């Protein structure tokens, strides 16, 4: 196991080798690995010829990424990159797993594509034990997308611009489906800024705490003509709302399904009744629709699931009864006698590629973080989660965790010494967007120049005041992982 | 999540109390007993942990073997002749249960109490001077308590904390013989140890020596009513792994969270958030 | 494998040096920061180092006088062993302490087991404590021929046994030590296994060679591994550690087992109360053990041998280490031994005070850096032994027999002894005898003849402990008992590890049996319930009855015994009640006495 992470995390301590790359140099590392594999003739030529296209251009594009250049850009020693490349290329099976460290960047899509390139280069895709594994941070991130909660997709990843797909849904729904893709969250905020988005119905999200450059986000939400929030708590976002619908807890007070990282659809069930006037999300939305004059009746989650199955071929075979009996099923599961699919892209290894085009390599270029380090803001700030906490702390905050260390900014020993700050000392953290005060946690194994904090305690420290809302135009994700900051000592020296 | 590719199964055939049973190759003698419909007491065995065969309550008699064999860990072989209710088996099971009952508080281990009755174990006959495990209840945080008076040293918690599940290794067996105990290094408090509060140790404890604090508090208030509790299976909300949860509910309140051992995603194991991160459901 | 967590306790310089002295001098720490942005660690490096845990704990104990939280943390960090596990391993052993002793003196371990108990070890302890010495009551120290046994655990310096200094350690013209008998067997024929004892200089490979050493290894290499295994099989040699398993069968199984990596382990964890033969053999003829282990490696296809020797044998350990170094220099260990393709190395590991580690699978766990808890068998060591590899594990005495088998042939060896028990046997004579010591006899010699060799009993002979604490007692009327495996079996006793301890009629048997029961209580590893609790309940019956269980209590002891015999994991539980029950049967204790 190799761990590639700017910090030597708990997971990194399980690894045989930890590579501490500079924040935002993922493409540089991938391309260097690729070039080393190619120049050492370790790429899977047979697989490349059979199942891919665009290799020549790709090989050309990474050819400048010598170990020396890769090492200079990423900060990782050349030998370590070579070792990683050789181990990955020669392994019988190998997986690349990642999470938001890859995707919360302004060039998130390029980061992901650069990893896909490595899998294509070595044939570590589409077979047992090999693959590309994005790890999801919530129980239903996957399911949300699967169900069409994406601006450009209908349930089952059917394209909204495809008239045939739309017609299928319109027939069942008895209503027209808008033919144009909608907006993702980042574009919505841009719409709020330009004034062409005037009303928001926000369900189960707390952007007033979670958005990068959160001061700006709060301002935008505050300017809306109408903000409706549906949540289980009166979150900071709900506090800004005109109307709040109290909702039930998805996994403990509601019936339905969620879909995990491995595309496994599983049942959630109500175990306790929701408090007070809180209602199930389905009920709230249905009541709202009925109130507005539609006739949606009172559908159960089971009935809604059956409707979804009738429209999404990926889910067709997942009857409610099978989900109950088999402890979940992995899509695609096109028919009731289909066992579900433990991995995807097996077609790459079939004779005729399942009638598809060969999979393309993507030429991707390295582009570091938008915000470069300067004399004024000389430290890199990256953010993430702690084991016992969750996002903005709405759910996890009330748990009495014995291992919670609270909100602190992690600083390397050398930086702490240079700044003259001690472990536990409260400092001012300043980014180009704002500043917060928080205590320092000095860590021996953090690389010099890197700082880290969680964002679980917005009521204590508004960390997202600092983070950069520069975002990837293709995925819509903001660059939470790379801001530039400086640390100011509050207590007098000595 | 399936971790290995399915393999073609071959069967072995053996005799359990005179009845022939077939089980897949690689099955344990215990599996074969189950297949034959023979109920076997177990204590240190759990389907989601590697058998340590330490408690010896599941021993059976194998034709031709000098000593009894642990059914939980011994692989079933073709032609084995197993007796599960011979005089020797009954005696050893009785003595094991009696030994445990004479040194450990089994008051919250109903299964063991029931088996003790079946085998006629009489822990009292060792008299009041018989050595017992006597330890203070360790309450060091709000998530769980450790009451080692009830510990039968089945090793399950150590396995769950170690390489059978959590890979945290916060606890181990320390000392030797009757003085062996489950300990952190130098008995340092749990919050100061490597513990990450996944609660997987609590989940596998067969005698309630490890208890969720919620259960401990309700028991202390004489308000723990398992017979009135409902158990609902659902999915944890805190990440994309898809761990299944069993919500134990009493008086419309979650009082404990477990995870089904037979579920393929994590085989009964959870993390701190899944196990304990539910208080907000009740508005806390 | 793990994201380890270490407390705030830090080592002092002494502790740091002690750990570094073991780790840095061998494989280096498990986690290495090769660059600010590259750290090497992981499961494989961790696993490769785990077996250094016991040596590191020894180093800490010696240097600091105890194993402190800071010292343990540092050891754990260097080896990446979770501190809770390291603590669990350390607390398994008698020789380690976990509270600051508050002084910098050596600690005197005084044996309180049978041979020393009847010589009044309690009086010695009282005297030593009166002198201000720090005394630790110890189980049998393997010096039963010279009671009262003492072992001094050094603080900042090597452990030692003062009685050893009476021996001229590396004398060029060695004297026959008193413990080696008189050079002849009962019928006057010359000793075989002991033939070099007192004759060769145990510190000199030249001396060993001059006495015919290393001819067996040359012969073995000449004839090939299959031939060696065949000769050993033909010889009928059976293990001398107590279980009497056919050695040839074991070697054949290892040589045929799958796998490129195989091991030879010499089980020199001689801890059975009353046993000291391997100590005498190793102290006086260490090269013989090493040569025989090398032959075992050659025959089984192993490339590495380990000698696990009990921690209370400092002189034997030192002589083994010296012998290994000399054998290396002389080309009898290392690469391409004797100019052949065969390469073999031997490493010595010290136990730390745990009787159970003499059980072969417990020994493997201990050597690997885990708690010395026995493993369930099957699988057996021949396929899943040390580090889960095929392993031939043998007792030193067993191995030394192989030298003659290879030189003279299996058939010639088989002609010695009886039909069912080939060869000669070392017996450890102690207790109420005129000349206690190690004596070698042909199998079939009677118990009475053996006692005569040791000068006969002192006082009126009442009983004899045969085979050790795990063996049983026989009465003074059983001196005709032929000492052979089949003879013992017929009489319902066991030769065990060759213990013959005599007790005269002045002995308080109640006290002896109560201590025996206490020994098993203390030495049970605690893993399985029948033994962990059964040994306690047995001891309590003896305590409560003043060592004389009356009728109901005898029956309870029988019930406990049955469960321990039937349901325990290993031999400790299987035999923990044997001696007590034989004592009751003989009337040494119980209602009749």
JSON list of C-alpha atoms in Angstrom, two decimals, chain A residues 157-266:
[
{"chain": "A", "resi": 157, "resn": "UNK", "atom": "CA", "xyz": [-27.67, 8.48, -15.48]},
{"chain": "A", "resi": 158, "resn": "UNK", "atom": "CA", "xyz": [-29.94, 9.03, -18.43]},
{"chain": "A", "resi": 159, "resn": "UNK", "atom": "CA", "xyz": [-29.13, 12.25, -20.23]},
{"chain": "A", "resi": 160, "resn": "UNK", "atom": "CA", "xyz": [-31.51, 15.11, -19.79]},
{"chain": "A", "resi": 161, "resn": "UNK", "atom": "CA", "xyz": [-30.68, 16.37, -23.27]},
{"chain": "A", "resi": 162, "resn": "UNK", "atom": "CA", "xyz": [-31.71, 13.02, -24.78]},
{"chain": "A", "resi": 163, "resn": "UNK", "atom": "CA", "xyz": [-35.30, 13.47, -26.05]},
{"chain": "A", "resi": 164, "resn": "UNK", "atom": "CA", "xyz": [-36.00, 9.73, -25.89]},
{"chain": "A", "resi": 165, "resn": "UNK", "atom": "CA", "xyz": [-35.00, 9.58, -22.27]},
{"chain": "A", "resi": 166, "resn": "UNK", "atom": "CA", "xyz": [-37.07, 12.63, -21.45]},
{"chain": "A", "resi": 167, "resn": "UNK", "atom": "CA", "xyz": [-40.07, 11.17, -23.26]},
{"chain": "A", "resi": 168, "resn": "UNK", "atom": "CA", "xyz": [-39.86, 8.00, -21.18]},
{"chain": "A", "resi": 169, "resn": "UNK", "atom": "CA", "xyz": [-39.95, 9.96, -17.95]},
{"chain": "A", "resi": 170, "resn": "UNK", "atom": "CA", "xyz": [-42.57, 12.41, -19.15]},
{"chain": "A", "resi": 171, "resn": "UNK", "atom": "CA", "xyz": [-44.88, 9.50, -19.97]},
{"chain": "A", "resi": 172, "resn": "UNK", "atom": "CA", "xyz": [-44.67, 8.15, -16.44]},
{"chain": "A", "resi": 173, "resn": "UNK", "atom": "CA", "xyz": [-44.53, 11.46, -14.63]},
{"chain": "A", "resi": 174, "resn": "UNK", "atom": "CA", "xyz": [-47.27, 13.03, -16.72]},
{"chain": "A", "resi": 175, "resn": "UNK", "atom": "CA", "xyz": [-45.37, 16.29, -16.86]},
{"chain": "A", "resi": 176, "resn": "UNK", "atom": "CA", "xyz": [-42.75, 17.83, -19.13]},
{"chain": "A", "resi": 177, "resn": "UNK", "atom": "CA", "xyz": [-39.09, 17.51, -18.19]},
{"chain": "A", "resi": 178, "resn": "UNK", "atom": "CA", "xyz": [-37.01, 20.66, -18.87]},
{"chain": "A", "resi": 179, "resn": "UNK", "atom": "CA", "xyz": [-34.72, 19.85, -21.80]},
{"chain": "A", "resi": 180, "resn": "UNK", "atom": "CA", "xyz": [-31.74, 21.84, -20.55]},
{"chain": "A", "resi": 181, "resn": "UNK", "atom": "CA", "xyz": [-29.33, 20.88, -17.77]},
{"chain": "A", "resi": 182, "resn": "UNK", "atom": "CA", "xyz": [-29.90, 22.70, -14.51]},
{"chain": "A", "resi": 183, "resn": "UNK", "atom": "CA", "xyz": [-27.29, 24.32, -12.29]},
{"chain": "A", "resi": 184, "resn": "UNK", "atom": "CA", "xyz": [-24.95, 22.80, -9.79]},
{"chain": "A", "resi": 185, "resn": "UNK", "atom": "CA", "xyz": [-24.42, 24.40, -6.41]},
{"chain": "A", "resi": 186, "resn": "UNK", "atom": "CA", "xyz": [-21.56, 26.64, -7.46]},
{"chain": "A", "resi": 187, "resn": "UNK", "atom": "CA", "xyz": [-23.48, 27.97, -10.45]},
{"chain": "A", "resi": 188, "resn": "UNK", "atom": "CA", "xyz": [-26.46, 28.55, -8.22]},
{"chain": "A", "resi": 189, "resn": "UNK", "atom": "CA", "xyz": [-24.36, 30.83, -6.04]},
{"chain": "A", "resi": 190, "resn": "UNK", "atom": "CA", "xyz": [-23.18, 32.62, -9.15]},
{"chain": "A", "resi": 191, "resn": "UNK", "atom": "CA", "xyz": [-26.84, 32.99, -10.13]},
{"chain": "A", "resi": 192, "resn": "UNK", "atom": "CA", "xyz": [-27.60, 34.46, -6.72]},
{"chain": "A", "resi": 193, "resn": "UNK", "atom": "CA", "xyz": [-24.76, 36.90, -7.22]},
{"chain": "A", "resi": 194, "resn": "UNK", "atom": "CA", "xyz": [-25.93, 38.02, -10.66]},
{"chain": "A", "resi": 195, "resn": "UNK", "atom": "CA", "xyz": [-29.50, 38.13, -9.43]},
{"chain": "A", "resi": 196, "resn": "UNK", "atom": "CA", "xyz": [-31.02, 35.68, -11.85]},
{"chain": "A", "resi": 197, "resn": "UNK", "atom": "CA", "xyz": [-31.61, 33.16, -9.08]},
{"chain": "A", "resi": 198, "resn": "UNK", "atom": "CA", "xyz": [-34.01, 34.67, -6.57]},
{"chain": "A", "resi": 199, "resn": "UNK", "atom": "CA", "xyz": [-35.42, 31.70, -4.67]},
{"chain": "A", "resi": 200, "resn": "UNK", "atom": "CA", "xyz": [-33.86, 28.56, -3.23]},
{"chain": "A", "resi": 201, "resn": "UNK", "atom": "CA", "xyz": [-35.42, 25.40, -1.74]},
{"chain": "A", "resi": 202, "resn": "UNK", "atom": "CA", "xyz": [-32.57, 23.79, 0.17]},
{"chain": "A", "resi": 203, "resn": "UNK", "atom": "CA", "xyz": [-33.02, 20.24, 1.45]},
{"chain": "A", "resi": 204, "resn": "UNK", "atom": "CA", "xyz": [-30.58, 18.66, 3.88]},
{"chain": "A", "resi": 205, "resn": "UNK", "atom": "CA", "xyz": [-27.59, 20.90, 3.20]},
{"chain": "A", "resi": 206, "resn": "UNK", "atom": "CA", "xyz": [-25.97, 23.61, 5.28]},
{"chain": "A", "resi": 207, "resn": "UNK", "atom": "CA", "xyz": [-24.22, 25.88, 2.78]},
{"chain": "A", "resi": 208, "resn": "UNK", "atom": "CA", "xyz": [-24.15, 28.77, 5.23]},
{"chain": "A", "resi": 209, "resn": "UNK", "atom": "CA", "xyz": [-21.46, 26.80, 7.06]},
{"chain": "A", "resi": 210, "resn": "UNK", "atom": "CA", "xyz": [-20.05, 24.44, 4.47]},
{"chain": "A", "resi": 211, "resn": "UNK", "atom": "CA", "xyz": [-19.33, 26.62, 1.46]},
{"chain": "A", "resi": 212, "resn": "UNK", "atom": "CA", "xyz": [-15.83, 27.76, 0.70]},
{"chain": "A", "resi": 213, "resn": "UNK", "atom": "CA", "xyz": [-15.47, 31.50, 1.32]},
{"chain": "A", "resi": 214, "resn": "UNK", "atom": "CA", "xyz": [-18.48, 31.14, 3.56]},
{"chain": "A", "resi": 215, "resn": "UNK", "atom": "CA", "xyz": [-18.88, 34.84, 4.30]},
{"chain": "A", "resi": 216, "resn": "UNK", "atom": "CA", "xyz": [-19.69, 35.36, 0.65]},
{"chain": "A", "resi": 217, "resn": "UNK", "atom": "CA", "xyz": [-22.11, 32.42, 0.64]},
{"chain": "A", "resi": 218, "resn": "UNK", "atom": "CA", "xyz": [-24.01, 33.78, 3.62]},
{"chain": "A", "resi": 219, "resn": "UNK", "atom": "CA", "xyz": [-24.33, 37.14, 1.95]},
{"chain": "A", "resi": 220, "resn": "UNK", "atom": "CA", "xyz": [-25.77, 35.51, -1.17]},
{"chain": "A", "resi": 221, "resn": "UNK", "atom": "CA", "xyz": [-28.29, 33.43, 0.80]},
{"chain": "A", "resi": 222, "resn": "UNK", "atom": "CA", "xyz": [-29.30, 36.52, 2.72]},
{"chain": "A", "resi": 223, "resn": "UNK", "atom": "CA", "xyz": [-30.06, 38.43, -0.48]},
{"chain": "A", "resi": 224, "resn": "UNK", "atom": "CA", "xyz": [-32.58, 35.92, -1.83]},
{"chain": "A", "resi": 225, "resn": "UNK", "atom": "CA", "xyz": [-36.25, 36.87, -2.21]},
{"chain": "A", "resi": 226, "resn": "UNK", "atom": "CA", "xyz": [-37.19, 33.53, -0.81]},
{"chain": "A", "resi": 227, "resn": "UNK", "atom": "CA", "xyz": [-35.25, 30.81, 0.98]},
{"chain": "A", "resi": 228, "resn": "UNK", "atom": "CA", "xyz": [-36.98, 27.58, 1.98]},
{"chain": "A", "resi": 229, "resn": "UNK", "atom": "CA", "xyz": [-34.98, 25.15, 4.07]},
{"chain": "A", "resi": 230, "resn": "UNK", "atom": "CA", "xyz": [-35.96, 21.60, 4.82]},
{"chain": "A", "resi": 231, "resn": "UNK", "atom": "CA", "xyz": [-33.73, 20.11, 7.51]},
{"chain": "A", "resi": 232, "resn": "UNK", "atom": "CA", "xyz": [-33.71, 18.16, 10.71]},
{"chain": "A", "resi": 233, "resn": "UNK", "atom": "CA", "xyz": [-32.18, 21.05, 12.63]},
{"chain": "A", "resi": 234, "resn": "UNK", "atom": "CA", "xyz": [-32.40, 24.79, 12.60]},
{"chain": "A", "resi": 235, "resn": "UNK", "atom": "CA", "xyz": [-29.00, 25.08, 10.94]},
{"chain": "A", "resi": 236, "resn": "UNK", "atom": "CA", "xyz": [-27.23, 28.32, 10.18]},
{"chain": "A", "resi": 237, "resn": "UNK", "atom": "CA", "xyz": [-28.76, 28.12, 6.72]},
{"chain": "A", "resi": 238, "resn": "UNK", "atom": "CA", "xyz": [-32.22, 27.53, 8.21]},
{"chain": "A", "resi": 239, "resn": "UNK", "atom": "CA", "xyz": [-31.75, 30.60, 10.37]},
{"chain": "A", "resi": 240, "resn": "UNK", "atom": "CA", "xyz": [-31.56, 32.63, 7.14]},
{"chain": "A", "resi": 241, "resn": "UNK", "atom": "CA", "xyz": [-34.70, 31.02, 5.72]},
{"chain": "A", "resi": 242, "resn": "UNK", "atom": "CA", "xyz": [-38.16, 32.47, 5.19]},
{"chain": "A", "resi": 243, "resn": "UNK", "atom": "CA", "xyz": [-39.76, 29.08, 5.65]},
{"chain": "A", "resi": 244, "resn": "UNK", "atom": "CA", "xyz": [-38.40, 26.02, 7.39]},
{"chain": "A", "resi": 245, "resn": "UNK", "atom": "CA", "xyz": [-39.84, 22.53, 6.97]},
{"chain": "A", "resi": 246, "resn": "UNK", "atom": "CA", "xyz": [-38.78, 20.28, 9.83]},
{"chain": "A", "resi": 247, "resn": "UNK", "atom": "CA", "xyz": [-37.77, 16.93, 8.35]},
{"chain": "A", "resi": 248, "resn": "UNK", "atom": "CA", "xyz": [-37.24, 13.45, 9.76]},
{"chain": "A", "resi": 249, "resn": "UNK", "atom": "CA", "xyz": [-33.85, 11.81, 10.07]},
{"chain": "A", "resi": 250, "resn": "UNK", "atom": "CA", "xyz": [-33.22, 9.90, 6.86]},
{"chain": "A", "resi": 251, "resn": "UNK", "atom": "CA", "xyz": [-31.71, 6.74, 8.29]},
{"chain": "A", "resi": 252, "resn": "UNK", "atom": "CA", "xyz": [-33.57, 6.41, 11.58]},
{"chain": "A", "resi": 253, "resn": "UNK", "atom": "CA", "xyz": [-36.99, 7.97, 11.05]},
{"chain": "A", "resi": 254, "resn": "UNK", "atom": "CA", "xyz": [-37.66, 7.26, 7.35]},
{"chain": "A", "resi": 255, "resn": "UNK", "atom": "CA", "xyz": [-38.07, 4.34, 4.99]},
{"chain": "A", "resi": 256, "resn": "UNK", "atom": "CA", "xyz": [-36.23, 4.22, 1.71]},
{"chain": "A", "resi": 257, "resn": "UNK", "atom": "CA", "xyz": [-32.93, 3.32, 0.11]},
{"chain": "A", "resi": 258, "resn": "UNK", "atom": "CA", "xyz": [-29.41, 4.68, 0.02]},
{"chain": "A", "resi": 259, "resn": "UNK", "atom": "CA", "xyz": [-26.53, 3.74, -2.26]},
{"chain": "A", "resi": 260, "resn": "UNK", "atom": "CA", "xyz": [-23.01, 3.33, -0.99]},
{"chain": "A", "resi": 261, "resn": "UNK", "atom": "CA", "xyz": [-19.64, 4.00, -2.64]},
{"chain": "A", "resi": 262, "resn": "UNK", "atom": "CA", "xyz": [-19.62, 0.52, -4.13]},
{"chain": "A", "resi": 263, "resn": "UNK", "atom": "CA", "xyz": [-23.00, 1.18, -5.83]},
{"chain": "A", "resi": 264, "resn": "UNK", "atom": "CA", "xyz": [-24.78, -1.00, -3.31]},
{"chain": "A", "resi": 265, "resn": "UNK", "atom": "CA", "xyz": [-28.41, -0.07, -2.86]},
{"chain": "A", "resi": 266, "resn": "UNK", "atom": "CA", "xyz": [-29.59, -0.83, 0.67]}
]
